[in-house]
Amino acid sequence: MNGRILALAGGVGGARLAHGLAHRLPAERLAVVVNTGDDFEHLGLAISPDIDTVVYTLAGLADRARGWGRAEETWHFMQTLRELGGDDWFNLGDRDLALHVLRGECLRRGQTLEAVTVLLAARMGVSVAVAPMSSHPVRTRIATAAGELAFQDYFVRLRCEPSVQAIRYEGAQAAQPSALLADCMADSALAAVIVCPSNPWLSIGPMLAMPCLDAWLKQAVRPPVVAVSPIIAGAAVKGPAARIMADLGLAVSVLGVADFYGNRVDGWVIDAADAALAPALRSRGQAVFITDALMRDEADRARLAAEVLDFAGSIAARRAFDPRP
Ligand code: FO1
């Protein structure tokens, strides 16, 4: 398979597969577009958690145990903030802090979020193209019994404890795609789209809420779209995806995620633990590849990335033989 690969990513699972793809592909063949629904302003800082998780992971700077933030972090800023009575529910390491300060400064000078992301990723030594889904603000809002919450209030301050009633993506309807996303959608040589094993509702949902991407994914003629299930054996690999699915009354399995993505996806990569669900996916006309979908280490990331690329290639080859209408 030649041509560029577009990976849609957000959070730890997405960052890990993006890292595996970056190992498998020449830099010019990979574009990683990242969720910004989690972004917020805090203590006057511009914080883009998913962009940073992806960029730190691609740069080899991410903290493996936490999943977010930088390795070899120190916490003098937080300690002093606490001593001074500041708002300390959101943890910002000293090294990480420099990134938020610099990003805020660039944004205040009029640069777009995409331009700042490209600049800072390059300065961290990332060679693949990484960009936000949009430079326009999109903010995920969580409706709970306790009222509607800003995303990080729900996720970090309240530790995902309130039961989720609904999710909306403020600003998504009007958000224009970033130049990288627009360029991928217009690229007639785009080989495939990989929906990384990120939280479907929190990381991929904000992107699908952008009408331009949603309409493009629903077109009859477009490159193959392969999704990697973030749910294995009824549990999320990391984070609250399974709890959110249960709160929303959905089946806590890859089938619930497949219902959400619908016909935007042509093929599913699922774990061997979920092999029994393959016939249900195939009966919806979706191809299935069964493997070990857990990424424990860098070797797993590279192995899964190679399998995902081969699987996307096999869908493309089948189409060339038997074209879609
Ligand atoms: N997640 C937490 O659970 N607690 C934190 O204090 C926290 C701080 C933080 C700082 C910078 C950053 O880039 C991410 C951070 N995250 C933290 C993770 C982040 O809030 C979530 O993982 C994502 O928004 C969900 O994908």
Short mmCIF file of C-alpha atoms and ligand atoms in Angstrom, two decimals:
data_model
loop_
_atom_site.label_atom_id
_atom_site.label_comp_id
_atom_site.label_asym_id
_atom_site.label_seq_id
_atom_site.Cartn_x
_atom_site.Cartn_y
_atom_site.Cartn_z
CA MET A 1 0.00 0.00 0.00
CA ASN A 2 1.47 3.38 -1.03
CA GLY A 3 0.13 6.82 -0.17
CA ARG A 4 -0.37 8.64 3.08
CA ILE A 5 -2.04 7.22 6.18
CA LEU A 6 -4.26 9.47 8.29
CA ALA A 7 -4.45 8.45 11.97
CA LEU A 8 -7.21 9.95 14.15
CA ALA A 9 -5.97 9.93 17.72
CA GLY A 10 -6.42 11.23 21.22
CA GLY A 11 -5.26 10.11 24.64
CA VAL A 12 -2.91 7.30 25.62
CA GLY A 13 -4.19 4.46 23.36
CA GLY A 14 -4.21 6.72 20.33
CA ALA A 15 -0.75 8.03 21.08
CA ARG A 16 0.65 4.50 21.43
CA LEU A 17 -0.71 3.30 18.08
CA ALA A 18 0.42 6.54 16.41
CA HIS A 19 3.89 5.80 17.80
CA GLY A 20 3.76 2.28 16.33
CA LEU A 21 2.65 3.69 12.95
CA ALA A 22 5.52 6.19 13.07
CA HIS A 23 7.89 3.22 13.48
CA ARG A 24 6.42 1.45 10.46
CA LEU A 25 6.02 4.30 7.98
CA PRO A 26 8.39 6.87 6.47
CA ALA A 27 7.63 10.22 8.12
CA GLU A 28 6.09 11.71 4.97
CA ARG A 29 3.52 8.89 4.82
CA LEU A 30 1.90 9.51 8.22
CA ALA A 31 -0.39 12.33 9.35
CA VAL A 32 -1.71 12.27 12.92
CA VAL A 33 -4.78 14.42 13.60
CA VAL A 34 -5.56 14.89 17.29
CA ASN A 35 -8.64 15.60 19.39
CA THR A 36 -8.92 19.03 21.00
CA GLY A 37 -12.23 18.53 22.83
CA ASP A 38 -10.27 18.13 26.10
CA ASP A 39 -8.49 21.49 25.72
CA PHE A 40 -9.07 24.14 28.33
CA GLU A 41 -7.70 27.28 29.91
CA HIS A 42 -6.41 26.77 33.43
CA LEU A 43 -4.49 29.25 35.57
CA GLY A 44 -4.21 31.40 32.44
CA LEU A 45 -2.47 28.56 30.56
CA ALA A 46 -3.52 27.02 27.23
CA ILE A 47 -3.69 23.27 27.87
CA SER A 48 -4.15 20.72 25.06
CA PRO A 49 -3.84 17.34 26.82
CA ASP A 50 -4.38 15.03 23.85
CA ILE A 51 -2.03 16.94 21.54
CA ASP A 52 0.61 16.83 24.25
CA THR A 53 0.11 13.12 24.97
CA VAL A 54 0.54 12.34 21.27
CA VAL A 55 3.52 14.66 20.76
CA TYR A 56 5.33 13.55 23.95
CA THR A 57 4.76 9.90 23.00
CA LEU A 58 6.04 10.38 19.43
CA ALA A 59 9.03 12.29 20.81
CA GLY A 60 9.81 9.53 23.33
CA LEU A 61 9.29 12.00 26.19
CA ALA A 62 6.01 10.66 27.67
CA ASP A 63 5.71 9.25 31.16
CA ARG A 64 4.86 5.58 30.65
CA ALA A 65 3.20 4.90 34.00
CA ARG A 66 0.91 7.97 34.08
CA GLY A 67 0.24 8.01 30.35
CA TRP A 68 0.04 11.82 30.31
CA GLY A 69 2.74 14.43 30.89
CA ARG A 70 6.50 14.01 30.66
CA ALA A 71 8.89 11.41 32.02
CA GLU A 72 11.45 12.48 34.66
CA GLU A 73 9.05 15.21 35.74
CA THR A 74 9.46 17.34 38.87
CA TRP A 75 6.60 19.00 40.73
CA HIS A 76 7.98 22.17 42.38
CA PHE A 77 5.39 24.37 40.63
CA MET A 78 2.48 22.30 41.99
CA GLN A 79 3.97 22.17 45.47
CA THR A 80 4.40 25.93 45.55
CA LEU A 81 0.96 26.50 44.04
CA ARG A 82 -0.54 24.39 46.85
CA GLU A 83 1.43 26.28 49.51
CA LEU A 84 0.07 29.54 48.11
CA GLY A 85 -3.52 28.27 48.17
CA GLY A 86 -3.86 27.97 44.36
CA ASP A 87 -6.17 25.66 42.46
CA ASP A 88 -4.30 22.35 42.54
CA TRP A 89 -6.69 19.71 41.16
CA PHE A 90 -5.00 19.64 37.75
CA ASN A 91 -1.38 18.50 37.96
CA LEU A 92 1.15 20.38 35.86
CA GLY A 93 4.73 19.18 36.06
CA ASP A 94 7.56 21.67 35.83
CA ARG A 95 8.76 20.50 32.41
CA ASP A 96 5.22 20.22 31.06
CA LEU A 97 4.48 23.73 32.33
CA ALA A 98 7.00 25.27 29.91
CA LEU A 99 5.00 23.89 26.98
CA HIS A 100 1.72 25.40 28.20
CA VAL A 101 3.32 28.79 28.85
CA LEU A 102 4.93 28.86 25.40
CA ARG A 103 1.76 27.69 23.62
CA GLY A 104 -0.29 30.37 25.40
CA GLU A 105 2.23 33.04 24.42
CA CYS A 106 2.17 31.95 20.75
CA LEU A 107 -1.65 31.89 20.71
CA ARG A 108 -1.83 35.35 22.27
CA ARG A 109 0.49 36.62 19.51
CA GLY A 110 -2.06 35.40 16.98
CA GLN A 111 -0.64 32.04 15.88
CA THR A 112 -3.13 29.26 15.27
CA LEU A 113 -3.21 26.15 17.47
CA GLU A 114 -2.09 24.17 14.41
CA ALA A 115 0.93 26.42 13.78
CA VAL A 116 1.97 26.23 17.45
CA THR A 117 1.55 22.44 17.47
CA VAL A 118 3.65 22.02 14.32
CA LEU A 119 6.36 24.31 15.73
CA LEU A 120 6.56 22.68 19.16
CA ALA A 121 6.38 19.11 17.80
CA ALA A 122 9.30 19.88 15.47
CA ARG A 123 11.27 21.36 18.37
CA MET A 124 10.70 18.12 20.29
CA GLY A 125 12.14 16.18 17.36
CA VAL A 126 8.89 14.72 16.00
CA SER A 127 9.26 14.10 12.27
CA VAL A 128 5.74 12.92 11.37
CA ALA A 129 3.00 15.49 10.72
CA VAL A 130 0.89 16.13 13.83
CA ALA A 131 -1.93 18.68 14.00
CA PRO A 132 -5.08 19.40 15.96
CA MET A 133 -8.36 18.46 14.29
CA SER A 134 -9.09 22.19 14.14
CA SER A 135 -7.55 25.42 15.33
CA HIS A 136 -11.02 26.62 16.30
CA PRO A 137 -12.07 25.85 19.87
CA VAL A 138 -14.15 22.69 20.35
CA ARG A 139 -15.02 21.89 23.96
CA THR A 140 -16.47 18.59 25.17
CA ARG A 141 -19.26 19.13 27.71
CA ILE A 142 -20.60 16.34 29.90
CA ALA A 143 -24.22 16.36 31.08
CA THR A 144 -24.55 14.66 34.48
CA ALA A 145 -27.18 14.51 37.24
CA ALA A 146 -25.13 17.25 38.91
CA GLY A 147 -25.50 19.48 35.83
CA GLU A 148 -23.35 20.06 32.77
CA LEU A 149 -19.62 19.92 33.38
CA ALA A 150 -16.60 21.16 31.45
CA PHE A 151 -14.58 18.12 30.34
CA GLN A 152 -11.61 18.39 32.71
CA ASP A 153 -13.96 19.08 35.63
CA TYR A 154 -15.60 15.74 34.89
CA PHE A 155 -12.41 13.87 34.01
CA VAL A 156 -9.79 15.07 36.48
CA ARG A 157 -11.46 17.16 39.21
CA LEU A 158 -14.37 14.75 39.74
CA ARG A 159 -12.40 11.63 38.62
CA CYS A 160 -15.13 10.59 36.15
CA GLU A 161 -17.41 9.83 39.12
CA PRO A 162 -20.66 11.57 38.00
CA SER A 163 -22.85 9.37 35.83
CA VAL A 164 -22.84 10.59 32.22
CA GLN A 165 -26.25 11.42 30.73
CA ALA A 166 -25.15 13.01 27.46
CA ILE A 167 -22.10 14.46 25.76
CA ARG A 168 -21.94 17.44 23.45
CA TYR A 169 -19.09 19.01 21.55
CA GLU A 170 -19.42 22.77 21.80
CA GLY A 171 -18.08 24.60 18.76
CA ALA A 172 -17.70 21.47 16.61
CA GLN A 173 -20.44 22.43 14.12
CA ALA A 174 -18.61 25.63 13.17
CA ALA A 175 -15.04 24.33 13.49
CA GLN A 176 -13.06 24.30 10.26
CA PRO A 177 -10.60 21.42 9.79
CA SER A 178 -6.92 22.07 10.37
CA ALA A 179 -4.80 22.44 7.22
CA LEU A 180 -3.39 18.92 7.76
CA LEU A 181 -6.85 17.34 8.08
CA ALA A 182 -8.19 19.29 5.08
CA ASP A 183 -5.12 18.29 3.06
CA CYS A 184 -5.61 14.59 3.91
CA MET A 185 -9.30 14.70 3.00
CA ALA A 186 -8.41 16.29 -0.36
CA ASP A 187 -5.54 13.85 -1.05
CA SER A 188 -6.59 11.49 -3.84
CA ALA A 189 -3.60 9.30 -2.94
CA LEU A 190 -4.60 8.92 0.73
CA ALA A 191 -4.20 5.17 1.37
CA ALA A 192 -6.22 4.66 4.57
CA VAL A 193 -7.64 6.20 7.71
CA ILE A 194 -6.83 4.55 11.02
CA VAL A 195 -9.16 5.29 13.94
CA CYS A 196 -6.83 4.68 16.87
CA PRO A 197 -7.99 2.86 20.05
CA SER A 198 -8.85 6.14 21.72
CA ASN A 199 -11.99 6.79 23.76
CA PRO A 200 -14.76 6.86 21.10
CA TRP A 201 -16.92 9.42 22.91
CA LEU A 202 -14.20 11.61 24.41
CA SER A 203 -11.40 11.50 21.81
CA ILE A 204 -12.93 10.49 18.46
CA GLY A 205 -16.46 11.88 19.04
CA PRO A 206 -15.33 15.54 18.93
CA MET A 207 -13.74 14.91 15.50
CA LEU A 208 -16.83 13.13 14.15
CA ALA A 209 -18.92 16.08 15.37
CA MET A 210 -17.13 18.27 12.80
CA PRO A 211 -19.50 18.19 9.79
CA CYS A 212 -16.68 18.26 7.22
CA LEU A 213 -14.98 15.11 8.56
CA ASP A 214 -18.26 13.35 9.29
CA ALA A 215 -19.54 13.90 5.74
CA TRP A 216 -16.19 12.87 4.25
CA LEU A 217 -16.13 9.62 6.25
CA LYS A 218 -19.71 8.84 5.17
CA GLN A 219 -18.96 9.24 1.45
CA ALA A 220 -19.40 6.14 -0.71
CA VAL A 221 -15.97 6.62 -2.29
CA ARG A 222 -13.06 7.27 0.06
CA PRO A 223 -10.01 5.35 1.32
CA PRO A 224 -10.56 2.37 3.65
CA VAL A 225 -11.22 3.29 7.28
CA VAL A 226 -9.98 0.83 9.90
CA ALA A 227 -10.77 1.21 13.61
CA VAL A 228 -8.92 -0.49 16.44
CA SER A 229 -11.24 -1.37 19.32
CA PRO A 230 -10.43 0.39 22.60
CA ILE A 231 -12.71 -2.10 24.38
CA ILE A 232 -11.32 -5.56 25.11
CA ALA A 233 -13.42 -8.23 26.84
CA GLY A 234 -15.97 -5.68 28.05
CA ALA A 235 -13.42 -3.32 29.60
CA ALA A 236 -11.58 -0.24 28.41
CA VAL A 237 -7.82 -0.70 28.14
CA LYS A 238 -7.47 2.66 29.95
CA GLY A 239 -9.85 5.38 31.08
CA PRO A 240 -13.61 5.66 31.50
CA ALA A 241 -14.87 4.46 28.07
CA ALA A 242 -16.59 1.34 29.48
CA ARG A 243 -18.23 3.33 32.29
CA ILE A 244 -19.48 5.98 29.87
CA MET A 245 -20.94 3.29 27.60
CA ALA A 246 -22.75 1.71 30.55
CA ASP A 247 -23.98 5.15 31.72
CA LEU A 248 -25.33 5.86 28.22
CA GLY A 249 -27.10 2.46 28.18
CA LEU A 250 -24.91 1.04 25.40
CA ALA A 251 -23.50 -2.48 25.00
CA VAL A 252 -20.05 -2.41 26.63
CA SER A 253 -18.21 -4.15 23.80
CA VAL A 254 -16.77 -3.42 20.39
CA LEU A 255 -20.36 -3.73 19.11
CA GLY A 256 -21.37 -0.63 21.09
CA VAL A 257 -18.44 1.26 19.59
CA ALA A 258 -19.30 -0.10 16.12
CA ASP A 259 -22.86 1.24 16.55
CA PHE A 260 -21.40 4.67 17.36
CA TYR A 261 -18.98 4.76 14.37
CA GLY A 262 -21.52 3.14 12.01
CA ASN A 263 -20.67 3.07 8.32
CA ARG A 264 -17.81 5.52 8.75
CA VAL A 265 -15.69 2.38 9.42
CA ASP A 266 -14.99 -0.45 6.93
CA GLY A 267 -12.87 -2.75 9.07
CA TRP A 268 -12.40 -3.57 12.75
CA VAL A 269 -9.26 -4.73 14.53
CA ILE A 270 -10.39 -6.58 17.65
CA ASP A 271 -8.69 -8.56 20.37
CA ALA A 272 -8.71 -12.37 20.40
CA ALA A 273 -10.76 -12.16 23.62
CA ASP A 274 -13.60 -10.71 21.50
CA ALA A 275 -13.35 -13.20 18.62
CA ALA A 276 -16.94 -14.31 19.31
CA LEU A 277 -18.15 -10.83 18.26
CA ALA A 278 -16.55 -11.03 14.80
CA PRO A 279 -19.61 -12.61 13.10
CA ALA A 280 -21.85 -9.77 14.36
CA LEU A 281 -19.43 -7.19 12.90
CA ARG A 282 -19.12 -9.12 9.62
CA SER A 283 -22.90 -9.35 9.34
CA ARG A 284 -22.90 -5.52 9.23
CA GLY A 285 -20.65 -5.70 6.18
CA GLN A 286 -17.50 -4.79 8.10
CA ALA A 287 -14.23 -6.70 7.73
CA VAL A 288 -12.62 -8.00 10.93
CA PHE A 289 -9.02 -8.74 11.89
CA ILE A 290 -8.49 -10.61 15.16
CA THR A 291 -5.22 -10.16 17.03
CA ASP A 292 -3.63 -9.31 20.37
CA ALA A 293 -4.88 -5.70 20.51
CA LEU A 294 -3.18 -4.77 23.81
CA MET A 295 -0.08 -2.56 23.52
CA ARG A 296 2.08 -3.40 26.52
CA ASP A 297 5.39 -2.17 25.14
CA GLU A 298 6.96 -0.60 22.07
CA ALA A 299 7.25 -3.95 20.31
CA ASP A 300 3.46 -4.40 20.66
CA ARG A 301 2.87 -0.90 19.23
CA ALA A 302 4.98 -1.64 16.16
CA ARG A 303 3.47 -5.12 15.70
CA LEU A 304 -0.13 -3.86 16.00
CA ALA A 305 0.65 -0.95 13.63
CA ALA A 306 2.01 -3.38 11.01
CA GLU A 307 -1.09 -5.57 11.35
CA VAL A 308 -3.43 -2.58 11.05
CA LEU A 309 -1.62 -1.37 7.91
CA ASP A 310 -1.72 -4.84 6.32
CA PHE A 311 -5.42 -5.14 7.17
CA ALA A 312 -6.18 -1.72 5.62
CA GLY A 313 -4.16 -2.80 2.57
CA SER A 314 -6.21 -5.99 2.25
CA ILE A 315 -9.46 -3.98 2.32
CA ALA A 316 -8.08 -1.64 -0.36
CA ALA A 317 -6.99 -4.60 -2.49
CA ARG A 318 -10.41 -6.25 -2.20
CA ARG A 319 -12.02 -2.99 -3.29
CA ALA A 320 -9.74 -2.69 -6.32
CA PHE A 321 -10.99 -6.16 -7.32
CA ASP A 322 -14.64 -5.46 -6.45
CA PRO A 323 -15.08 -1.66 -6.40
CA ARG A 324 -17.70 -0.01 -4.19
CA PRO A 325 -20.60 1.71 -6.00
N1 FO1 B 1 -5.06 13.52 34.08
C1 FO1 B 1 -5.36 13.27 35.37
O1 FO1 B 1 -6.06 12.28 35.64
N2 FO1 B 1 -4.94 14.10 36.38
C2 FO1 B 1 -4.18 15.20 36.12
O2 FO1 B 1 -3.84 15.93 37.04
C3 FO1 B 1 -3.81 15.46 34.76
C4 FO1 B 1 -2.99 16.52 34.43
C5 FO1 B 1 -2.59 16.69 33.08
C6 FO1 B 1 -1.71 17.72 32.72
C7 FO1 B 1 -1.31 17.88 31.42
C8 FO1 B 1 -1.80 17.01 30.43
O3 FO1 B 1 -1.40 17.16 29.16
C9 FO1 B 1 -2.67 15.99 30.77
C10 FO1 B 1 -3.08 15.82 32.09
N3 FO1 B 1 -3.94 14.80 32.45
C11 FO1 B 1 -4.28 14.58 33.76
C12 FO1 B 1 -4.52 13.92 31.46
C13 FO1 B 1 -5.71 14.49 30.74
O4 FO1 B 1 -6.52 15.33 31.46
C14 FO1 B 1 -6.58 13.37 30.17
O5 FO1 B 1 -5.87 12.19 30.04
C15 FO1 B 1 -7.07 13.65 28.82
O6 FO1 B 1 -7.68 14.88 28.68
C16 FO1 B 1 -8.02 12.54 28.36
O7 FO1 B 1 -7.57 12.07 27.16
#
